[in-house]
Coordinates of C-alpha atoms in Angstrom, one line a residue:
X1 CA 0.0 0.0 0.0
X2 CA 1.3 3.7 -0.7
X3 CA 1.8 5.2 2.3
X4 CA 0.5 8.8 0.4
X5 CA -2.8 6.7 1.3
X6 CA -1.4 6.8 4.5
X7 CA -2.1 9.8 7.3
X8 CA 0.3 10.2 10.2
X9 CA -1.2 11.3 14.0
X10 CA 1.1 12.6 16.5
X11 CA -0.1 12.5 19.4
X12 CA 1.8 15.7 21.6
X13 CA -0.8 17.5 23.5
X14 CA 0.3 16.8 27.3
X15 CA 1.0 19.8 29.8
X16 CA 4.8 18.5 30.1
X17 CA 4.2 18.5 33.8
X18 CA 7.5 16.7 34.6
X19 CA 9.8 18.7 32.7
X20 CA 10.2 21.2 35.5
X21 CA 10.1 24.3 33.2
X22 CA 8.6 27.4 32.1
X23 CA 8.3 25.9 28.7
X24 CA 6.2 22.8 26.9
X25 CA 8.6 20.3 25.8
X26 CA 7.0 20.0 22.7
X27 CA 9.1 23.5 21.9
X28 CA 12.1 22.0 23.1
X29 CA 15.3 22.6 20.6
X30 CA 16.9 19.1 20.1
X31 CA 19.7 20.7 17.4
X32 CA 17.6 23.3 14.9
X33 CA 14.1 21.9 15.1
X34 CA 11.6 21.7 17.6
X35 CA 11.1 18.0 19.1
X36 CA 8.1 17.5 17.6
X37 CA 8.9 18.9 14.3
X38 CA 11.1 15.5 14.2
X39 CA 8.1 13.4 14.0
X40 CA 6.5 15.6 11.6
X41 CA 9.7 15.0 9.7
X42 CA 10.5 11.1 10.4
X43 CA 6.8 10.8 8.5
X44 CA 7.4 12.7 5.9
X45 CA 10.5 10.7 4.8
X46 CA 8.4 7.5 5.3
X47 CA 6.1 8.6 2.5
X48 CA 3.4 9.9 4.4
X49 CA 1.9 12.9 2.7
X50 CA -0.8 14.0 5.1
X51 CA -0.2 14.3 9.2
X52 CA -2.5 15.6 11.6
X53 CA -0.5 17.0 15.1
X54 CA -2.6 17.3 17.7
X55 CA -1.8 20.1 20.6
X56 CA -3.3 21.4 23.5
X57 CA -4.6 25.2 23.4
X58 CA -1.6 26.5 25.2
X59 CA 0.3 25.7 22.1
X60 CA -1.4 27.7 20.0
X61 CA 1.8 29.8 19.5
X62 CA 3.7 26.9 17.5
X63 CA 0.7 26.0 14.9
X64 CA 2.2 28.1 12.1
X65 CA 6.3 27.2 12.7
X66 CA 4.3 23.4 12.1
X67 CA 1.6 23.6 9.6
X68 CA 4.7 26.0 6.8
X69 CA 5.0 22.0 5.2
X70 CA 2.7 21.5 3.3
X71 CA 0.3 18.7 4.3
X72 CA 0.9 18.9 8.3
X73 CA -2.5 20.3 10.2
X74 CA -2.9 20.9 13.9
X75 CA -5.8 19.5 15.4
X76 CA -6.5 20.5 19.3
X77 CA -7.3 18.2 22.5
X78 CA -9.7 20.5 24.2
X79 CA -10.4 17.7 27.3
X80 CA -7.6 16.9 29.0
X81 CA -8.4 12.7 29.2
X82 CA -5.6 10.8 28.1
X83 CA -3.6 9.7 24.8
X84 CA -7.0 7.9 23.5
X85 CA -8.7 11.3 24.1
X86 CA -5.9 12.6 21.4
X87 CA -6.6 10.4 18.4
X88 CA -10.0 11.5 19.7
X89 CA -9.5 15.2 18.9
X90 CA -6.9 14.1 15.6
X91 CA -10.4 11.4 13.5
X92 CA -13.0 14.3 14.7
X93 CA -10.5 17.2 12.9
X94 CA -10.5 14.4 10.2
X95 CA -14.3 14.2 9.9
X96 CA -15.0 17.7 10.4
X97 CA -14.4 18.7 7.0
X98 CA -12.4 21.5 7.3
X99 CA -8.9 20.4 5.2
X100 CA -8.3 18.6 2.1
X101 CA -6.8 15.7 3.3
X102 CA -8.9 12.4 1.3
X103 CA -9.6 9.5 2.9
X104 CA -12.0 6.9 3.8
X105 CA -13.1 4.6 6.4
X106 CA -10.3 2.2 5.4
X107 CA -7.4 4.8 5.1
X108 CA -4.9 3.4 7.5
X109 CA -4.2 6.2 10.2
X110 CA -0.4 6.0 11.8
X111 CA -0.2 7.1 15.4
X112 CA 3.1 8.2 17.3
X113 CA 4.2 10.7 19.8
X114 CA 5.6 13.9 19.6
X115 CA 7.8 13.8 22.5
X116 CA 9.7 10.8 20.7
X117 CA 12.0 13.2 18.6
X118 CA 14.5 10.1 17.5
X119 CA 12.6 7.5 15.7
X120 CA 13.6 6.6 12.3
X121 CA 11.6 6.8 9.7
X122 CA 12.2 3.4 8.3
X123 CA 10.7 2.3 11.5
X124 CA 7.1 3.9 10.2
X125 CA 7.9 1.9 6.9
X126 CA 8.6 -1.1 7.8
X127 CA 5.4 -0.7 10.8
X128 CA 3.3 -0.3 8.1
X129 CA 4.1 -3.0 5.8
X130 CA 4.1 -5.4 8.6
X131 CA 0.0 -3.9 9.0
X132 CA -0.2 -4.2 5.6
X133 CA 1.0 -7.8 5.5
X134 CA -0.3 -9.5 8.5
X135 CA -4.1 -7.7 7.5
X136 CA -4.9 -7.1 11.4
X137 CA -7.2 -4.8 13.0
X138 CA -4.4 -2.8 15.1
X139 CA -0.4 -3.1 14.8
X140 CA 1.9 -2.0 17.1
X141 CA 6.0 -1.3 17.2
X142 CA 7.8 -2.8 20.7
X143 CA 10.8 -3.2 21.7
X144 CA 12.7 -4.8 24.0
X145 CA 14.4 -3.2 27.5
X146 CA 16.6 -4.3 29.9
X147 CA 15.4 -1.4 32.7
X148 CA 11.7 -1.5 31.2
X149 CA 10.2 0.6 34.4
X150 CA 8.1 3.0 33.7
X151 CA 6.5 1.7 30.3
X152 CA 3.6 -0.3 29.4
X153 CA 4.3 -4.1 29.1
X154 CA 3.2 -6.1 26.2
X155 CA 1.6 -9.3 27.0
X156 CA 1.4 -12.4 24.8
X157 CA -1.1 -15.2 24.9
X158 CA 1.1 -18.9 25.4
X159 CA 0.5 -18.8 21.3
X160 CA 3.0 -15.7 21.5
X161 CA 0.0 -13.6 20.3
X162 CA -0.3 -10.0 21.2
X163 CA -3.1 -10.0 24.0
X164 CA -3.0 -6.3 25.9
X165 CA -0.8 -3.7 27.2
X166 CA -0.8 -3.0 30.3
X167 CA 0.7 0.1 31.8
X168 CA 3.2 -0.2 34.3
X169 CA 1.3 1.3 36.9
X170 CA -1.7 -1.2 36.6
X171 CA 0.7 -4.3 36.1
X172 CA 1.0 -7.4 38.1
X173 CA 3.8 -8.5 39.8
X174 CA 4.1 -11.4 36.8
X175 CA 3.4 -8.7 33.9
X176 CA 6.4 -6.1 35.5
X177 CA 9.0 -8.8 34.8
X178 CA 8.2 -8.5 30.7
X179 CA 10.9 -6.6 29.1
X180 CA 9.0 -6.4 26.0
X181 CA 7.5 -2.6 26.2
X182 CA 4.8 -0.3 23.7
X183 CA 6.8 2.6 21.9
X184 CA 3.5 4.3 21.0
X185 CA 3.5 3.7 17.9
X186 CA 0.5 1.9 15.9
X187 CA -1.4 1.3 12.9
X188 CA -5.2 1.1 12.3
X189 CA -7.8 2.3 10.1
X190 CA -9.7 4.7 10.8
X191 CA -12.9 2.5 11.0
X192 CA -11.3 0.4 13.4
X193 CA -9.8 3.2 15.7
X194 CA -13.3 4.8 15.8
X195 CA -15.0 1.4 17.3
X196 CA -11.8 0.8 19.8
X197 CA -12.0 4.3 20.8
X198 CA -15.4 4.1 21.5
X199 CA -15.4 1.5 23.7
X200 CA -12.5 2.6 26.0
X201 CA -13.0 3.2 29.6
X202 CA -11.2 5.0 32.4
X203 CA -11.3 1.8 34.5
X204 CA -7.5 2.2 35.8
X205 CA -5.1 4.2 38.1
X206 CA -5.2 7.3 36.5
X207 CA -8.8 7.4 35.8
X208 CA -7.6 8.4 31.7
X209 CA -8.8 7.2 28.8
X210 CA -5.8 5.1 27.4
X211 CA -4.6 4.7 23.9
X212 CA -3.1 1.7 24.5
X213 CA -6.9 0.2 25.3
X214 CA -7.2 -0.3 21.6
X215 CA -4.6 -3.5 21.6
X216 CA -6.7 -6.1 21.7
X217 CA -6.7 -10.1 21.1
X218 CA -5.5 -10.5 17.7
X219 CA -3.4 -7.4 17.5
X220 CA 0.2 -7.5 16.4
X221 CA 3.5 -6.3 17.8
X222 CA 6.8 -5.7 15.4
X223 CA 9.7 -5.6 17.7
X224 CA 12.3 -3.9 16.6
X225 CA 16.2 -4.1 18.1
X226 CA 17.0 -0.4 18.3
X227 CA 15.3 0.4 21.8
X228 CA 17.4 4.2 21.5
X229 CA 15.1 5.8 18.8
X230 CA 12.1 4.9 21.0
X231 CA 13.6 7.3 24.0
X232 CA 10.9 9.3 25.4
X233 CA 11.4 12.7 26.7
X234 CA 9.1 13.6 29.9
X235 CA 12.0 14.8 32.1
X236 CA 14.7 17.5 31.7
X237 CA 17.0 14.4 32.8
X238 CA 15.2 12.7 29.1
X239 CA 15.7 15.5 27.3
X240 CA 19.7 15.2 28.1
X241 CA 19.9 11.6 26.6
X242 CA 18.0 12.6 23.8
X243 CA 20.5 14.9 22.9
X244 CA 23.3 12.8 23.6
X245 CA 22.2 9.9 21.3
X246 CA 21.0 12.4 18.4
X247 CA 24.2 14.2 18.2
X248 CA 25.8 11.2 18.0
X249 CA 24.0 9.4 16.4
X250 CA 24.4 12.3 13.4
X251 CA 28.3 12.1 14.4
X252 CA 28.5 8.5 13.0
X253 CA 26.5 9.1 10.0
X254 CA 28.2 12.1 8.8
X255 CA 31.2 9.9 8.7
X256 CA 29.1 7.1 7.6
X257 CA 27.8 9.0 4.3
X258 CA 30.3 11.6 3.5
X259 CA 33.3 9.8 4.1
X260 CA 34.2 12.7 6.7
X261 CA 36.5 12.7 9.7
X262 CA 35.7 13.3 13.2
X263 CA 38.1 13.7 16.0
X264 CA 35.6 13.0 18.7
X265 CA 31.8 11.6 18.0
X266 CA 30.7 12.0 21.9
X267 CA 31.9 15.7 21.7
X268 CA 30.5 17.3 18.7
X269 CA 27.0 18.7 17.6
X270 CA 25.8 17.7 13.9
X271 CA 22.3 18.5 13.0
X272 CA 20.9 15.8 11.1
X273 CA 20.6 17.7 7.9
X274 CA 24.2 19.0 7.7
X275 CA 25.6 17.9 4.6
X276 CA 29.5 16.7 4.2
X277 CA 31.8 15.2 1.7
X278 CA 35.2 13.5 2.0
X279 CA 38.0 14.1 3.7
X280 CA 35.8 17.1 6.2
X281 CA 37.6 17.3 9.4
X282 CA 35.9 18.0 12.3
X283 CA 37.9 18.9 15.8
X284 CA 36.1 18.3 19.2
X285 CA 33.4 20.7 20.6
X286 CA 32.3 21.5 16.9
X287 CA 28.3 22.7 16.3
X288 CA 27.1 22.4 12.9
X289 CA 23.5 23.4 12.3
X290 CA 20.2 23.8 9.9
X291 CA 20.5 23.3 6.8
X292 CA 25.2 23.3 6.5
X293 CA 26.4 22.2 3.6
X294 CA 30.6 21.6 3.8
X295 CA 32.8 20.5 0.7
X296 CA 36.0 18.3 0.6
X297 CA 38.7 19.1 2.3
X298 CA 37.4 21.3 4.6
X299 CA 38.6 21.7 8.3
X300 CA 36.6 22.8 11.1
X301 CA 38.4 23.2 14.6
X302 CA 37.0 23.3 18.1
X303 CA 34.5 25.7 19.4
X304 CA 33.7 26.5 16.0
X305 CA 29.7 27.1 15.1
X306 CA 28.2 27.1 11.7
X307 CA 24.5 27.4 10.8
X308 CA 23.0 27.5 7.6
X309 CA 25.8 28.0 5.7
X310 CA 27.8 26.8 2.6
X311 CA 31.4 26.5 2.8
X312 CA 33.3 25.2 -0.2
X313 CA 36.2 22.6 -0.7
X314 CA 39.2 23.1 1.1
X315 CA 38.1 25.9 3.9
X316 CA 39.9 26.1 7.1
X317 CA 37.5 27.6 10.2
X318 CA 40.1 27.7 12.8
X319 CA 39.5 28.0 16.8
X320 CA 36.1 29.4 18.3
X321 CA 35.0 30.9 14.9
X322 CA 31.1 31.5 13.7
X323 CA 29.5 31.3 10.3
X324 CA 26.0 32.2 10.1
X325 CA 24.0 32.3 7.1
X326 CA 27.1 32.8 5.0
X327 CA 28.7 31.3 2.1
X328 CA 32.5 30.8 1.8
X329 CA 34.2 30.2 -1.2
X330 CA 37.4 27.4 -2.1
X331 CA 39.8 27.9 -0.1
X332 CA 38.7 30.4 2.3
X333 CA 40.7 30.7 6.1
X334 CA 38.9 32.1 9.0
X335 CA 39.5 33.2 12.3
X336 CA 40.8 32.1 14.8
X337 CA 37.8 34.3 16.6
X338 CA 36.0 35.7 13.9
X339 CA 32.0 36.3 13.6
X340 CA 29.9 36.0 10.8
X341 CA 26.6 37.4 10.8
X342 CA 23.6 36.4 8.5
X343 CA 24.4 37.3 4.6
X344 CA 27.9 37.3 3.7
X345 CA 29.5 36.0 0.5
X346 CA 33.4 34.9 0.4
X347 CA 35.4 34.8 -2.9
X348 CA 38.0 32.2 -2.9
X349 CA 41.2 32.0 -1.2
X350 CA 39.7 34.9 0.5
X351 CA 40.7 35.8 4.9
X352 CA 38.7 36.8 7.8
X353 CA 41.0 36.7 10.6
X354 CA 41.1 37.5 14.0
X355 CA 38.4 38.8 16.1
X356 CA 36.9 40.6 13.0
X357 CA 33.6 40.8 12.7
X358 CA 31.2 41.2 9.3
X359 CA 27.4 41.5 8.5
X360 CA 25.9 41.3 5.1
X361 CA 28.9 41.8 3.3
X362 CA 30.8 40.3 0.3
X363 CA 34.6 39.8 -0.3
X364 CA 36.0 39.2 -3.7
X365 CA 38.8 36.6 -4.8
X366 CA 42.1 36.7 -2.6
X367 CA 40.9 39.6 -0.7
X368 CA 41.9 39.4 3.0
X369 CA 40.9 41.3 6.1
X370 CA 43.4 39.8 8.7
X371 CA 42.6 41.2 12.1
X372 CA 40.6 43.6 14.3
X373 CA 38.1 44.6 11.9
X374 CA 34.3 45.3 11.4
X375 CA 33.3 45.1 7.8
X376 CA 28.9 45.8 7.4
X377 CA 26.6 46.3 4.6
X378 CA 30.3 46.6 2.6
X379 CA 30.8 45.4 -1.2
X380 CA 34.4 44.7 -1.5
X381 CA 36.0 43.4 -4.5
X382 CA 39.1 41.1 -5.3
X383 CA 42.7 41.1 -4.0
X384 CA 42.0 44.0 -1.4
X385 CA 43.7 44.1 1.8
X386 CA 41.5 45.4 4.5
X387 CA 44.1 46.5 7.8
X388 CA 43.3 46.2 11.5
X389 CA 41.5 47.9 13.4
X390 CA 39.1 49.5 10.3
X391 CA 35.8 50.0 10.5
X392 CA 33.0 50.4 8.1
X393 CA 30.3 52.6 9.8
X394 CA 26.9 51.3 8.0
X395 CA 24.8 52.9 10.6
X396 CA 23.5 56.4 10.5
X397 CA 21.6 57.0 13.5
X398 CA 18.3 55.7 11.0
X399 CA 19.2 53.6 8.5
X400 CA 22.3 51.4 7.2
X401 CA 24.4 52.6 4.4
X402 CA 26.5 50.7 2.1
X403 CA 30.6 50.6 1.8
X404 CA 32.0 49.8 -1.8
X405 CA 35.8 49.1 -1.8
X406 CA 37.4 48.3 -5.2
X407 CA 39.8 45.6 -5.8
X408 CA 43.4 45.2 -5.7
X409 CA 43.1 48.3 -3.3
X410 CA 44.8 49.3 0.0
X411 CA 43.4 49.9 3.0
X412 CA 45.6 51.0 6.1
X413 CA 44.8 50.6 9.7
X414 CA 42.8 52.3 12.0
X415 CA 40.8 53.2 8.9
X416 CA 37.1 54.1 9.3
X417 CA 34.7 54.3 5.9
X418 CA 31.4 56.8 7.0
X419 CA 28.8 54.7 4.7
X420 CA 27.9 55.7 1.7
X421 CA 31.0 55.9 0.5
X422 CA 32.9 54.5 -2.9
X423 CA 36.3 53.4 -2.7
X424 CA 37.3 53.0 -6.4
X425 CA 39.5 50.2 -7.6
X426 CA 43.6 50.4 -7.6
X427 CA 43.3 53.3 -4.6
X428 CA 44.8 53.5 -1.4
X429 CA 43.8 54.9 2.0
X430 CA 46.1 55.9 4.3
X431 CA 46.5 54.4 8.2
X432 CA 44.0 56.5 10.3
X433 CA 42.3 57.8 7.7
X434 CA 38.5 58.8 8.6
X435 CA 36.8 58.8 4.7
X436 CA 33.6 60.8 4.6
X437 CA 33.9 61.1 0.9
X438 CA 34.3 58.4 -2.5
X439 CA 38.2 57.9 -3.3
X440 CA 38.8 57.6 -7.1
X441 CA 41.0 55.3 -8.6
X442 CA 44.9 55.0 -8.2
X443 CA 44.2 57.8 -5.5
X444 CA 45.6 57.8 -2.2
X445 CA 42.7 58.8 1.0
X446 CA 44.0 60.8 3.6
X447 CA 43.0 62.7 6.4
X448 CA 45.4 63.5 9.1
X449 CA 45.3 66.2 11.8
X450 CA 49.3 67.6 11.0
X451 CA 51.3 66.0 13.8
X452 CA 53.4 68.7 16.1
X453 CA 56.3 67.7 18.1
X454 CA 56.5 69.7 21.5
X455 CA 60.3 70.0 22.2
X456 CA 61.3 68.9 26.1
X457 CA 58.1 68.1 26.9
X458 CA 58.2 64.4 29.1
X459 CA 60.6 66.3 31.5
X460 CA 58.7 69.3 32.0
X461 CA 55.3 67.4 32.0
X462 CA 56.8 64.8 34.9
X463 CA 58.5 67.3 37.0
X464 CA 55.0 69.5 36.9
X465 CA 53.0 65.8 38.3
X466 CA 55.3 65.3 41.1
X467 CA 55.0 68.7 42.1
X468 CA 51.4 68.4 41.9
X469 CA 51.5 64.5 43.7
X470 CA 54.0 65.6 46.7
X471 CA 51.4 69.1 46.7
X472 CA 48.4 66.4 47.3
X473 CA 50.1 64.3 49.7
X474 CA 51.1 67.2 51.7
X475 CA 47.6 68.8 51.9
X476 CA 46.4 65.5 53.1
X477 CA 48.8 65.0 55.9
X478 CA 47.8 67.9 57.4
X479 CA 44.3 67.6 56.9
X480 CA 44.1 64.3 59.1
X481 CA 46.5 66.2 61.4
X482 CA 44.0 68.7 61.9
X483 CA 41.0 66.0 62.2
X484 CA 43.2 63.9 65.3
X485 CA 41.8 64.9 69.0
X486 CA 43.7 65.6 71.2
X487 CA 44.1 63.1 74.8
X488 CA 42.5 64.0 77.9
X489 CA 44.6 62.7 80.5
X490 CA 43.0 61.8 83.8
X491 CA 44.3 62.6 87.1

């Protein structure tokens, strides 16, 4: 079966009680995306074309970051009664009417949980061929733990057939030594879920209305081996393994599919969609984000950030540098120290070195701007040398400006460009210079207050601060003098 005939439910309207925080978890950053923005994901890639997300009211606020893919919909659970009272909310959104997602009574409806942010999405393909196969009412995914407190249990008829779950609080002695545990995940029409649903009670510890209620005789479990993708996260504590196995899970893989190199998997931060290629070398305590792309060759060293960014074969990012929304070309070098804001372009064998900062800028081919430096809203073209400490001053007051600085120009320290201003090509400015107006070509900008030497100067200057210093101390002496009473003496 197709699984675009397939729609996807995610179940992620709880009140994240546990988590111990200002904040829902579903909001949670687990590397660039929300954590339930990687279920929404997990069923794309498995083929599933329409997906229904259902919140509570208080998380109003993150419909639109959700439903910007296209066939994802937010459906709300406006009782509070359990994970049954979820689907609930997600077939009643399905029959109301108002979407254009098709279906019919027999459309197989997927259900998983939004706080599960590292299942694979193989595991919602292979869960649905097994439903597909086996032609059962309900299907579920289990795995087995070694520590399995705290989830339900899965419990097979002597025919090894799936009979119940029970959760953990509501199990016998006998049923809390099964290691075999529910994910949440399962697969039913929506004919069938409409029937279980109905006839689910709130005849257990919590006095809910469970999901896991609609496993009944006949059902089927596909256990799967990797119990890691299946970690839940209800507690700050869960949230902190989740994070460990995604980023390194994403460590191995990079290596894995690019052929790429990294110095330490347990200390470095890959977002799952970063894109490498051979020979990338990545140092320890390295954070690659969004949407990264990095070509052969490149090398990345510690404490170095990148988001959303394109760097090109053979770049070196050397110590503690940041690239944001920027795209280097072949060859570039940059930092140690050096921050790039969102919406700079780099020219080949192009420098930003030390500490220098830039913003929305471009460099040309073999133009280099060592150390020291801010370069905004600037245009600068190839083999131009930009020296420390210069400044392009974009900002009026109002609005930003823009700096244009030719190529295979000059540009001496301790410069700073007032924006707008045109620095033609071939020109040089002079150390110091403040440039308030455009610089034509093979001209030198200068603007220097004439210097003026004062003959004996240090000596007299020196001799005039002791003076004054020994003048202080004096003055003070005889103030406390003045201040000290005097003894009575007693007879």
């Amino acid at each position: 079966m197709p699984k675009q005939d397939t729609i996807g439910i995610i179940i992620a309207a709880g009140n994240s009680t546990r988590m111990n925080s200002n904040y829902y978890k579903q909001e949670y950053m687990l590397g660039s995306k929300i954590l339930v923005q990687h279920a929404v994901d997990a069923l794309k890639h498995a083929g599933i074309q329409w997906i229904i997300v259902v919140l509570n009211k208080k998380l109003e606020h993150i419909e639109n970051y959700l439903t910007q893919d296209d066939g994802v919909h937010v459906a709300y659970q406006t009782a509070m009664k359990g994970t049954a009272g979820a689907v609930v909310a997600g077939i009643n959104f399905l029959n109301n009417g108002n979407h254009k997602i098709n279906h019919s009574n027999t459309t197989p409806i997927l259900i998983t949980c939004g706080d599960m942010p590292l299942i694979n999405s193989n595991t919602y393909t292979k869960t649905l061929d097994f439903y597909t196969n086996k032609g059962v009412d309900v299907v579920l995914a289990s795995t087995e733990l070694t520590n399995p407190f705290g989830y339900g249990r899965v419990v097979r008829n002597l025919s090894g057939s799936v009979d119940k779950i029970v959760e953990h609080k509501d199990a016998s002695a006998n049923e809390l030594k099964i290691t075999e545990v529910n994910t949440g995940v399962y697969v039913a029409n929506i004919q069938t879920l409409s029937k279980l649903l109905g006839k689910i009670g709130t005849a257990n510890s919590s006095n809910e209305y469970y999901l896991t209620d609609i496993v009944t005789p006949g059902s089927k479990a596909l256990t799967f081996d990797d119990a890691e993708q299946f970690t839940g996260v209800n507690t700050k504590e869960d949230f902190a393994l989740a994070l460990k196995i995604y980023y390194k899970r994403n460590a191995i893989m990079f290596i894995r599919n690019f052929g790429a190199i990294v110095m330490d998997i347990d200390n470095v931060y890959i977002d799952h969609d970063v894109q490498g290629a051979k020979d990338v070398t990545v140092y320890p305590n390295v954070t690659l984000q969004g949407t990264t792309s990095i070509g052969e060759g490149t090398t990345i060293h510690s404490g170095s950030r990148v988001q959303n960014s394109t760097i090109d074969k053979n770049v070196t990012l050397l110590d503690g540098s940041i690239i944001i929304d920027s795209t280097l070309g072949e060859g570039t070098t940059i930092g140690p120290y050096a921050y790039l804001r969102p919406g700079n372009s780099l020219g080949t064998n192009s420098k930003v070195g030390t500490f220098v900062e830039m913003k929305k800028s471009s460099l040309g081919n073999n133009t280099k701007v060592p150390h020291l430096a801010y370069i905004g809203d600037t245009i600068v073209g190839s083999n131009t040398n930009i020296g420390c400490g210069t400044i392009t001053a974009n900002y009026d007051g109002l609005n930003k400006h823009t700096t244009k600085i030719g190529s295979n120009s000059f540009v001496g320290s301790g410069v700073t460009l007032i924006a707008p201003v045109d620095v033609s090509d071939n020109s040089m400015i002079a150390a110091g210079t403040v440039v308030t107006q455009d610089i034509p070509s093979d001209a030198l900008g200068i603007s220097r207050t004439p210097q003026r030497n004062i003959d004996s100067f240090v000596e007299r200057y020196r001799k005039a601060k002791a003076s004054q210093k020994a003048s202080q101390k004096a003055s003070q002496g005889e103030s406390i003098t003045r201040k000290k009473a005097p003894r009575k003496v007693h007879k």
